[in-house]
XYZ file of C-alpha atoms in Angstrom:
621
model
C 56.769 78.029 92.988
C 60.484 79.235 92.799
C 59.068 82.346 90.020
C 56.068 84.753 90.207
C 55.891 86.826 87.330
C 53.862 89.777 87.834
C 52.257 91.782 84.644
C 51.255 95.356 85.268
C 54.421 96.588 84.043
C 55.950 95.670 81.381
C 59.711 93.929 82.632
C 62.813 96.150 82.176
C 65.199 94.632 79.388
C 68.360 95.501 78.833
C 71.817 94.299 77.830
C 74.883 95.325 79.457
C 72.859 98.484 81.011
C 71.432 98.336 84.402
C 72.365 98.053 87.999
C 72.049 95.077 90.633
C 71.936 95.624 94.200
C 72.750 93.134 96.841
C 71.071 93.923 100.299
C 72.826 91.667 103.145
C 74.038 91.609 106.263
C 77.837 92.741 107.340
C 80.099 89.457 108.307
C 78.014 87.192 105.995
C 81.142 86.524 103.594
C 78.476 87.934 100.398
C 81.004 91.042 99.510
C 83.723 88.406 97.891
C 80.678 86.751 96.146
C 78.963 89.823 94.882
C 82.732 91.114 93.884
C 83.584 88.155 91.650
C 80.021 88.723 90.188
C 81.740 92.538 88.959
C 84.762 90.814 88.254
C 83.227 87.946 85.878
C 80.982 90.636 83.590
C 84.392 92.999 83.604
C 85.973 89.517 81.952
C 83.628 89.599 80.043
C 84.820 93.039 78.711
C 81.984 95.466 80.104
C 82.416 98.061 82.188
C 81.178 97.697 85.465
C 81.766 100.001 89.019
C 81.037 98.057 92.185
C 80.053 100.300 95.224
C 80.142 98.179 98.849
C 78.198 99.939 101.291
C 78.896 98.635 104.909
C 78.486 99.464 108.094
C 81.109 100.453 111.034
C 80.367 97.315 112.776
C 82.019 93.638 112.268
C 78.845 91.621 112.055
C 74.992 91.978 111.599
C 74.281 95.072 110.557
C 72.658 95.693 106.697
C 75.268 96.204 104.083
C 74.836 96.727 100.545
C 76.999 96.322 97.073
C 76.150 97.992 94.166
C 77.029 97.087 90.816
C 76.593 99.462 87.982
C 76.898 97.813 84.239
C 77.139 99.979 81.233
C 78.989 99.074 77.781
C 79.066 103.140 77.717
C 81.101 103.261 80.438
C 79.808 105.266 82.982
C 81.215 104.972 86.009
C 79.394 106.903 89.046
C 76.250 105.434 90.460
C 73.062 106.110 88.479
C 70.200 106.088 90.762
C 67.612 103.199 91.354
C 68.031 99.550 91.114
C 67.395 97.021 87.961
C 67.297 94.144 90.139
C 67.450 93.767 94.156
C 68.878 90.990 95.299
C 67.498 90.832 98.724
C 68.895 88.722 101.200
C 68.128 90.935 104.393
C 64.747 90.758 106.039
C 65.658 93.698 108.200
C 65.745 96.092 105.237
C 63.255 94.000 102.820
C 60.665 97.115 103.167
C 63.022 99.391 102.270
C 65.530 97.359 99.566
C 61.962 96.486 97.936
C 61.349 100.100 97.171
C 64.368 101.116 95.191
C 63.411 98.518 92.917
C 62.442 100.445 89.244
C 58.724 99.679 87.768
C 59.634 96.905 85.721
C 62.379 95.657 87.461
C 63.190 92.181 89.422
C 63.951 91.106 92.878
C 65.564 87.956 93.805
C 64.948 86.361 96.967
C 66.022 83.209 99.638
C 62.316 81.878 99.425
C 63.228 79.157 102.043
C 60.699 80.128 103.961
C 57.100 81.264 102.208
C 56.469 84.947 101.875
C 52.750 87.082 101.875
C 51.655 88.244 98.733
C 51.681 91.302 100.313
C 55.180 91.409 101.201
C 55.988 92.006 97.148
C 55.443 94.474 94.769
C 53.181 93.718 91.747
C 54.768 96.315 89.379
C 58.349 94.083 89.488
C 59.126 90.116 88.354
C 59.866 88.280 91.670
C 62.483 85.367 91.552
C 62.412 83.416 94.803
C 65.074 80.416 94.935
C 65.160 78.552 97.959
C 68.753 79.261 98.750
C 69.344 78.262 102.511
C 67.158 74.943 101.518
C 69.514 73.970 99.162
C 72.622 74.776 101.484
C 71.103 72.604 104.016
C 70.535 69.329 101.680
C 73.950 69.731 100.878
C 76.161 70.446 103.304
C 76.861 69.525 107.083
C 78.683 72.383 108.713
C 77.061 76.029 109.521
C 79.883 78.394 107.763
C 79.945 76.237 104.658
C 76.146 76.782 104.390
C 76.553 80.603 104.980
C 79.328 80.900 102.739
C 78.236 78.816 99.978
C 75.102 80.353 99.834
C 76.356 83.242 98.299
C 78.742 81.528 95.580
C 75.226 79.364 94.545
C 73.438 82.670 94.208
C 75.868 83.888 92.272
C 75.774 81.062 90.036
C 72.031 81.424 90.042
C 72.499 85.268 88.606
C 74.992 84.309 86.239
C 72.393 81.834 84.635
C 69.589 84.258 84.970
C 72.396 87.031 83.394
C 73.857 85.014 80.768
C 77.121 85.125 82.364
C 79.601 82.834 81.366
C 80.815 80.189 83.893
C 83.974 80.091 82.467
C 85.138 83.441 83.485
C 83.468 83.051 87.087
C 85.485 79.835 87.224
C 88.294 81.217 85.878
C 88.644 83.845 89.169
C 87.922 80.806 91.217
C 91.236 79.629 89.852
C 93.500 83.263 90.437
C 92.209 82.957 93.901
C 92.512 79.289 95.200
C 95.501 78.695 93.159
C 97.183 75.807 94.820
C 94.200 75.292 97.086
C 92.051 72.973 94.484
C 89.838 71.149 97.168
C 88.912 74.833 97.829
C 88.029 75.529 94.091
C 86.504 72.116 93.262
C 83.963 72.969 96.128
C 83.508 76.479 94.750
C 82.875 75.323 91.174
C 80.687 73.126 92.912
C 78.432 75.755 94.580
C 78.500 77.701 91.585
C 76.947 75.167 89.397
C 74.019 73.810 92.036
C 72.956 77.667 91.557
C 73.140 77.450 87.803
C 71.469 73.861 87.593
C 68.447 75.124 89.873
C 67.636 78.137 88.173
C 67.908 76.357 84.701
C 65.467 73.535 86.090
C 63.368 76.043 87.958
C 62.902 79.643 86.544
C 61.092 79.882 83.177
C 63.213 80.827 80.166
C 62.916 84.559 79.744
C 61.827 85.317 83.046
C 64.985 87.898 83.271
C 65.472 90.536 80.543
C 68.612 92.019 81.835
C 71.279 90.460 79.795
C 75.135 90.469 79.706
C 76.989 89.954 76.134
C 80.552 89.797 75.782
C 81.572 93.307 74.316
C 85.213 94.702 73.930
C 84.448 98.095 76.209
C 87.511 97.984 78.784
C 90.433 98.181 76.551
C 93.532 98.245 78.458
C 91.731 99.797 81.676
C 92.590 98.973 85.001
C 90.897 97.853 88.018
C 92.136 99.181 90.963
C 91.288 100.859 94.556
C 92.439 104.442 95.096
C 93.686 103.496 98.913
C 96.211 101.240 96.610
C 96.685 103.159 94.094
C 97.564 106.613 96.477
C 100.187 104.525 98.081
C 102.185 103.131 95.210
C 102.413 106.566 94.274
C 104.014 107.713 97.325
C 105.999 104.451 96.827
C 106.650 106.238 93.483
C 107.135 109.723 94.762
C 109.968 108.351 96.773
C 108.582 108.677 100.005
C 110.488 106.848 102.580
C 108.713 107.292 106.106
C 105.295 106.754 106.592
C 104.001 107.564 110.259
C 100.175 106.456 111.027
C 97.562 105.866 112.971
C 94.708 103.526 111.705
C 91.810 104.901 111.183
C 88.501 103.790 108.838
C 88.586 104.656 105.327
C 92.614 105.170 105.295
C 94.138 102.329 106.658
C 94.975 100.245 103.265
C 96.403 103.189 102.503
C 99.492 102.081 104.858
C 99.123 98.395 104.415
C 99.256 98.567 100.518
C 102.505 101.004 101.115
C 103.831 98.371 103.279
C 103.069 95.748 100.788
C 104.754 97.378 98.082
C 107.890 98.518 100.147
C 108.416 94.861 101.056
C 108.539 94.341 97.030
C 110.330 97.201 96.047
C 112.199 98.923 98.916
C 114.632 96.499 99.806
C 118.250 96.507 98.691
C 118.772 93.267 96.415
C 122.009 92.351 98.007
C 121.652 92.473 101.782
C 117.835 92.605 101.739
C 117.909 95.910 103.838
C 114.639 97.580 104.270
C 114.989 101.171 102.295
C 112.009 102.514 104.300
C 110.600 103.215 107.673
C 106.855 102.460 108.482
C 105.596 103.253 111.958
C 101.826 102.594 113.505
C 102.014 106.160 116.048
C 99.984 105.871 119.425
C 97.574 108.438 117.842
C 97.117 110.932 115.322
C 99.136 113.733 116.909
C 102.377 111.539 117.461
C 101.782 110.389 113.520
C 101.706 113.746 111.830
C 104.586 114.809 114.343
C 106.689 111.886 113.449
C 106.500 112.982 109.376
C 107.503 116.524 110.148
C 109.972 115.423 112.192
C 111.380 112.785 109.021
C 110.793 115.549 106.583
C 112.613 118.528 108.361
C 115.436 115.942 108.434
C 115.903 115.665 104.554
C 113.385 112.642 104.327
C 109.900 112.233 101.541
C 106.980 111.369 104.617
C 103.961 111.077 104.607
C 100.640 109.802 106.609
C 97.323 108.861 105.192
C 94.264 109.335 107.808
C 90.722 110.747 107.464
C 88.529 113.935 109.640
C 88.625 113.039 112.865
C 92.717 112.629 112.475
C 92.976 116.084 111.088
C 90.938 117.127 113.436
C 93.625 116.101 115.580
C 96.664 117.018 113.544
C 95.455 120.688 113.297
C 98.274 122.365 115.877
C 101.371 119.956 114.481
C 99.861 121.187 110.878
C 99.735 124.813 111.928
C 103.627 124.545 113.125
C 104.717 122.709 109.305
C 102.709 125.683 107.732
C 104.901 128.349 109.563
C 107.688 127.052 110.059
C 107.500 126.138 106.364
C 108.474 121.702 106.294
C 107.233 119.533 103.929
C 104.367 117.313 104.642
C 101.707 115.061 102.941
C 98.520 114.117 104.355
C 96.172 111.777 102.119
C 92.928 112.160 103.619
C 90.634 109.601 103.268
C 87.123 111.623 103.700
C 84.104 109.996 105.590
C 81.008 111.288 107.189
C 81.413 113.509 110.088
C 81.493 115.422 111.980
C 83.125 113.607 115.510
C 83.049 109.980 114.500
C 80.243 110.792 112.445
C 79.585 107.418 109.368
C 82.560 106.102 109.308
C 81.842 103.771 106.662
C 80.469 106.229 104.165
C 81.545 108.652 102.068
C 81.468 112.414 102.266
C 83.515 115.531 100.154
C 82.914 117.371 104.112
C 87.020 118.040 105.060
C 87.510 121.039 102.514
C 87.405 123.779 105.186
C 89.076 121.831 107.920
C 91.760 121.037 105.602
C 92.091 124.539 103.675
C 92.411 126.678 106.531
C 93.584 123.907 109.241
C 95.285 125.543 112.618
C 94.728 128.595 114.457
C 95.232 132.123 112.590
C 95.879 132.911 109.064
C 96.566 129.567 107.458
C 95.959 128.264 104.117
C 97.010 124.749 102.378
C 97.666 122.747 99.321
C 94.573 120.415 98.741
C 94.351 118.664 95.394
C 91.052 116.584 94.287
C 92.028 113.024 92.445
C 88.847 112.155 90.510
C 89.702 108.247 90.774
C 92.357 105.917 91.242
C 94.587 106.934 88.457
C 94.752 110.759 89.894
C 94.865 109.009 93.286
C 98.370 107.494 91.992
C 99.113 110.911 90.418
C 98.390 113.380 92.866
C 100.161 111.187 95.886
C 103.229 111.205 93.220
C 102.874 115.138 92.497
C 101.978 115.884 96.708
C 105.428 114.502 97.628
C 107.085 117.106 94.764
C 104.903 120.348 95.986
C 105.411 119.550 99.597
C 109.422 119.737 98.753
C 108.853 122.962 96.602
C 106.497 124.431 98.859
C 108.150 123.927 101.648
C 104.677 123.426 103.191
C 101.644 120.460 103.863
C 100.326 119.231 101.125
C 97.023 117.208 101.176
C 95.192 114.861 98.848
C 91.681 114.774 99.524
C 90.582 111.533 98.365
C 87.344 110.139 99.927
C 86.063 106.352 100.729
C 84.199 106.336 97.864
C 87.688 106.701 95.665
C 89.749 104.850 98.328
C 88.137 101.657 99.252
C 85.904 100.725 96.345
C 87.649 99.150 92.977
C 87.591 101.526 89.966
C 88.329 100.950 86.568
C 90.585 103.953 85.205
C 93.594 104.590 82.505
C 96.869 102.821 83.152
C 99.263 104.282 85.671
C 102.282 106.174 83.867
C 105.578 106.691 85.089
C 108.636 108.510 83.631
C 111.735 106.687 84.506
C 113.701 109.503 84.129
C 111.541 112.019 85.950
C 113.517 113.171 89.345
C 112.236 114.272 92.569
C 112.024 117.711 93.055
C 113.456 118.453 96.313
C 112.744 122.494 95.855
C 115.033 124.955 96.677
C 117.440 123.577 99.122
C 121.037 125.148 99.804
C 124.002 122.891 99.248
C 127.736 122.729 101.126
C 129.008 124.251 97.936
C 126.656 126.973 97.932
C 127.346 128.093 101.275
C 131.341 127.640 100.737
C 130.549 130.011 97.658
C 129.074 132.993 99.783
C 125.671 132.428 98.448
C 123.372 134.373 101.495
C 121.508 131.608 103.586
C 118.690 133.399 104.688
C 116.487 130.683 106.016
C 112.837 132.959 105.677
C 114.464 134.881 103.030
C 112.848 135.324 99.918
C 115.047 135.735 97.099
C 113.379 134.228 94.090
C 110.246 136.673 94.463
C 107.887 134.084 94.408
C 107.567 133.498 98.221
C 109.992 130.360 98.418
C 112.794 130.635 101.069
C 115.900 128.298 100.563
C 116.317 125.743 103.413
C 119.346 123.130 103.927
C 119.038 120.048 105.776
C 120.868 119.007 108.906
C 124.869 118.232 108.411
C 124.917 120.516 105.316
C 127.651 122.402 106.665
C 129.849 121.934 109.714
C 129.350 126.020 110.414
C 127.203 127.630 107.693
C 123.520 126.639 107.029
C 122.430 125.843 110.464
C 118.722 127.595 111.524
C 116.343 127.318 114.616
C 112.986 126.394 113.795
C 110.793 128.248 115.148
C 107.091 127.953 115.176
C 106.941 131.840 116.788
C 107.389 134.766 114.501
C 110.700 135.317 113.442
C 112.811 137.473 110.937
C 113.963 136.332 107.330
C 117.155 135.179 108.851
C 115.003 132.923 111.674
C 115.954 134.696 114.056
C 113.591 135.457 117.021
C 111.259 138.421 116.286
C 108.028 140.160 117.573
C 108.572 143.341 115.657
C 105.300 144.131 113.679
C 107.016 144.212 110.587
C 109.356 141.482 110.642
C 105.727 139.207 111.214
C 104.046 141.426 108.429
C 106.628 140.659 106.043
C 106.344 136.788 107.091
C 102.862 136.344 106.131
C 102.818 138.341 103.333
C 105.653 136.263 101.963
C 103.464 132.617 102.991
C 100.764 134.062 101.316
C 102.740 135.114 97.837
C 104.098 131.578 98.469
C 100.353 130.195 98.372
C 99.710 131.745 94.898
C 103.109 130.592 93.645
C 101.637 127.403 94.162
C 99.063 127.955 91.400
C 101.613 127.707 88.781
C 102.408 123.880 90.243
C 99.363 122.068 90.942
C 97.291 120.211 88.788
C 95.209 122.522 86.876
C 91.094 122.517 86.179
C 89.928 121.017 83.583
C 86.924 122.457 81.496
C 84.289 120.649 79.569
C 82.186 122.669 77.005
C 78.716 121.867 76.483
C 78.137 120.419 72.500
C 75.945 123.946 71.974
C 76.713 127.032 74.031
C 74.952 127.229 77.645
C 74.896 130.628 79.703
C 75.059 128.207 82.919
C 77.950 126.032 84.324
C 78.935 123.986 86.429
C 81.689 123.153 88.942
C 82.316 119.672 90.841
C 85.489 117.698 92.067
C 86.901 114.670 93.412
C 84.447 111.797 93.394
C 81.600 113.381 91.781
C 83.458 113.338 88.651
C 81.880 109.645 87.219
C 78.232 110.226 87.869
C 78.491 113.822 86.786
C 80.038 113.183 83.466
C 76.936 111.147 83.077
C 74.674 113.662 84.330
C 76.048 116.017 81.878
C 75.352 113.968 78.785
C 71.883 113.602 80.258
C 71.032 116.894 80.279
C 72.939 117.297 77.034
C 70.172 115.236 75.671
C 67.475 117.126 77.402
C 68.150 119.924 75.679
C 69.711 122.062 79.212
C 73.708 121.323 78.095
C 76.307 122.942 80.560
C 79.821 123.958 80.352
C 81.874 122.293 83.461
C 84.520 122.544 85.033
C 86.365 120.196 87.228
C 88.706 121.405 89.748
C 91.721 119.552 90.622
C 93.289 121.673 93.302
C 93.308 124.291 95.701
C 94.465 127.718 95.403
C 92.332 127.954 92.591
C 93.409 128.659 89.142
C 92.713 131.644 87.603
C 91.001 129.746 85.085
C 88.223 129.298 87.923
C 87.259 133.050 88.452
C 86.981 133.149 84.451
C 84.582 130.264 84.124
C 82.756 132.153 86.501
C 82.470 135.278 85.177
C 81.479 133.911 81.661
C 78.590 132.385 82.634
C 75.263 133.746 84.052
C 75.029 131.122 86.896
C 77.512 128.636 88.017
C 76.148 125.151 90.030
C 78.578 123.883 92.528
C 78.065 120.389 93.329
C 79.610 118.741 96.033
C 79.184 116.059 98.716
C 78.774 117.859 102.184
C 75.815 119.928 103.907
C 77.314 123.345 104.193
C 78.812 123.524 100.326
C 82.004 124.188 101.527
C 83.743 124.182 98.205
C 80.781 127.208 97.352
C 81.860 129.021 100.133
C 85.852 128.991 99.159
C 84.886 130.144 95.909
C 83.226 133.378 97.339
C 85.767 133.527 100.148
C 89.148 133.273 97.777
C 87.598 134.165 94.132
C 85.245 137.252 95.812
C 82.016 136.262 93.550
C 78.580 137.415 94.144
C 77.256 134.715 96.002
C 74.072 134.300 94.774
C 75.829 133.508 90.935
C 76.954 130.128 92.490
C 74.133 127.514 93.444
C 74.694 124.756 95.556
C 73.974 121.289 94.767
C 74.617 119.365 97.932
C 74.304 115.462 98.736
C 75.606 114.408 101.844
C 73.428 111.011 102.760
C 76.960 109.022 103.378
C 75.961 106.984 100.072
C 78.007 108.491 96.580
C 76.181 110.803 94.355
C 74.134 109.850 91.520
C 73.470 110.756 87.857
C 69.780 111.163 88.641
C 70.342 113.607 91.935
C 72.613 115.558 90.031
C 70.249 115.539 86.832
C 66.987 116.816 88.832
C 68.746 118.858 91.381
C 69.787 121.173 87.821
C 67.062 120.695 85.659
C 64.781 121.397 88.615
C 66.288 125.064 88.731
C 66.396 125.442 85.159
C 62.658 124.676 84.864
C 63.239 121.459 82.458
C 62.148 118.251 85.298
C 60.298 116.801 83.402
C 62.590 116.033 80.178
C 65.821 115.797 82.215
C 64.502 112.824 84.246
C 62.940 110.888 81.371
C 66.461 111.144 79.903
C 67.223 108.402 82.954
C 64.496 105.969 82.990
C 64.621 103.060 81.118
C 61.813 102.974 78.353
């Protein structure tokens, strides 16, 4: 029997709401399939966010892809599992017990399975999937890989899906290639024929219906979407090392420089891309490009920073331009370096030996990711100082629907204060540490300004205003004093926090950033509706706003939630803002996997005494 149906719960239903999880093994070709599966239900103009959860290893290891579905729109991960497909005996016990009461698992039941082995609160689908692959097909990889596409053809039956659209991104992606899509179609509809022949009508109550939810959203990774914006930003040298969750970062710059940095009439490349011998040569290489007049930039994640730290220290005081994108993973050492974390806050902040402090701004998704890379390139120039974008895998390597990317075509680059020939030949005073503005910003020139005025040594010792070489006490005094008036200058430049007030007024609030941004906008609504609303806040840079200490201060407690162990943002907050500590509660998750509505929902309502209504709030009925 391909179907046992199992009655002491009644089955979850549900149309475009719910979430699919696909438990399989790394190297088995099923991410494509379970992608075009998000793909075809986007088509079909709902909302989805697909998660892949891999391991660090090419082959046989467990691997997961989550797909959350909501015509609302909500974007983060939810918590639990509508149906399991389970396709992994090595994690069966444990894929089998996300599953909701009421929910479904689908199964390869190729080879018979206990009784025990299966829930009886859930609706079990088996569908002999590797028997099918071997009655048709000859060779071992076309069995593997077609196994997937006739599951998916068996979900889009079971889901209502239509073919059309599935066979519609067969087309996009074998254009040219038809014997490849004729066999895919192929696949696709042996799934679809056996589970209309096989599985009882109405044995699935999770249902997708064409809706009109997207709008004129895109769908897009934030790796892809940082580096068009540094394509955008008008950097011209990128110097890297690869390095797992940053890499695309580089190859989707490359991409798009081969597109759109060449000069039309002799085909010269515009651009200089260059794949260091390790992290320290990398970051050296950009300061190097940068100090010489050029936008650079490398993208890398916490063990590279980690690395980068003395190179960084020397930008920071001897005051070049630099952006880092910073792909965040689990640490620390090599630490998960397929999953996610929000853990490089401190390393980056405060990165090199003494009193140092940096840039960081938090894109939310792909969009910001675009945005910020854009934005870093301007403040690094204006600064005069590193810059970094602390994006995470989570952002970087999944695909994310968000707004449209905007660009002003007559927006310039702001190069920052930098002395021209002219100036000089006008007696203007070139003063390279100077500070003449009063907001902490020296004037710089770059090499060949002027055949005798202009010219500097760099120094990465202390040194006067004029750069010249200088222990005195109060030449070094006056140095970091003027870094540090520099570093709230920067306030007035980067992208500002932006607040959400609760629908009735709330003496509690709450703080987040970054990735946590999707499932906590659902979280909020949640406990909206549970009758425990908060006022948030979402913080889009660091130094902090001002606008930060207020939100503070107007409420009775503040949560901070964040993805790391030691709630590092928390601890900036009381280190920079100077708040009593125990007015800011931590609400840490830091498993590798990205936060959920429901962790955020009972980690809150917990403290504020309401568990019980909160959670219901996020349980299907």
């Amino acid at each position: 029997m391909p179907v046992v149906n199992m009655h002491t719960r009644t089955p979850i239903a549900a149309i475009n709401d719910f979430v699919v999880k696909f438990a399989n093994v790394n190297g088995s070709g099923s991410a494509s399939a379970n992608e075009l599966f998000a793909r075809a239900i986007l088509r079909m103009g709902v909302p989805v966010s697909p998660r892949n959860i891999f391991p660090s290893n090419i082959q046989g290891l467990p691997t997961w892809f989550e797909v959350r579905v909501t015509e609302k729109g909500y974007l983060g991960r939810r918590g639990g599992v509508d149906m399991m497909v389970a396709m992994n005996p090595q994690t069966w016990a444990q894929d089998l017990k996300e599953i909701e009461a009421g929910g479904y698992l689908l199964y390869d039941s190729t080879r018979p399975m206990p009784a025990s082995a299966f829930r009886d609160d859930i609706t079990v689908i088996g569908i002999p999937l590797t028997a099918i692959c071997n009655a048709t097909y000859a060779d071992v990889r076309q069995r593997q890989l077609f196994k997937n596409i006739i599951c998916l053809g068996v979900l889009s039956w079971l889901f209502e899906i239509e073919p059309k659209e599935i066979e519609r991104l067969f087309s996009e992606q074998y254009k040219g290639k038809e014997a490849l899509l004729a066999s895919n179609v192929k696949a696709l509809n042996l799934g679809r024929d056996y589970a209309r022949d096989n599985v009882a009508t109405g044995t699935c109550h999770l249902k997708v219906r064409r809706a009109d939810a997207v709008g004129d959203m895109i769908f897009v990774e934030g790796n892809s979407a940082a580096a068009l914006g540094c394509v955008y930003g008008g950097a011209t040298v990128c110097a890297w090392y690869p390095i797992t969750p940053s890499t695309s970062v580089v190859e989707a710059f490359q991409s798009y420089c081969k597109k759109l940095r060449h000069d039309p009439e002799t085909g010269e490349a515009r651009y200089a891309i260059v794949q260091a011998e390790d992290e320290l040569a990398s970051i050296g290489m950009v300061i190097g490009a940068a100090w010489n007049g050029a936008r650079a930039f490398t993208a890398t994640s916490g063990p590279g920073i980690s690395l980068m730290t003395e190179f960084i220290g020397l930008a920071y005081f001897a005051e070049i331009p630099a952006v880092l994108i910073n792909v965040q993973r689990g640490g620390p050492s090599t630490g998960m370096p397929t999953r996610t974390q929000q853990a490089d806050l401190l390393s980056c902040a405060y990165a090199s030996n003494g009193d140092t402090k940096h840039v960081l701004l938090f894109p939310e998704d792909p969009k910001e990711c675009f945005d910020f890379s854009a934005a870093a390139l301007d403040l690094a120039d204006r600064l005069q100082t590193p810059i970094f974008v602390m994006t995470d895998l989570d952002i970087g390597m999944n695909y994310r629907l968000c707004k449209p990317f905007e660009w002003d075509e007559n927006r310039s680059l702001d190069r920052g204060k930098v002395m021209t020939a002219e100036d000089l030949d006008a007696g203007k005073t070139f003063g390279r540490y100077l500070d003449v503005d009063g907001d902490g910003i020296p004037y710089r020139t770059f090499p060949g300004t002027h055949a005798t005025k202009g010219s500097y040594f760099t120094r990465g010792t202390s040194k006067n205003r004029m750069a010249g070489y200088s222990e005195a006490g109060p030449d070094y005094v006056e140095n970091m004093e003027r870094l540090l008036k520099k570093f709230e200058t920067a306030k007035t430049y980067a992208p500002a926090p932006i607040a959400h007030l609760a629908p009735s007024p709330s003496r509690c609030g709450v703080l987040y950033f970054g990735s946590t941004a999707p499932a906590m906008a659902e979280a909020l609504d949640n406990l909206a509706e549970a009758d425990a609303p908060l006022d948030a806040m979402r913080i889009r840079a660091f130094p902090f706003a001002d606008s930060v200490a207020e939100f503070i201060a107007n409420h009775e407690q503040v949560f901070v939630v964040e993805q790391n162990r030691d709630g590092q943002l928390r601890s900036m907050l009381i280190n920079e803002i100077g708040v009593d500590p125990a007015k800011i509660i931590a609400v840490l998750h830091f498993d590798g996997t990205p936060i959920t509505a429901r962790f955020i929902v009972k980690a809150i309502s917990t403290h504020l005494g309401k568990t019980d209504a909160a959670t219901k709030t996020l349980v299907h009925s």
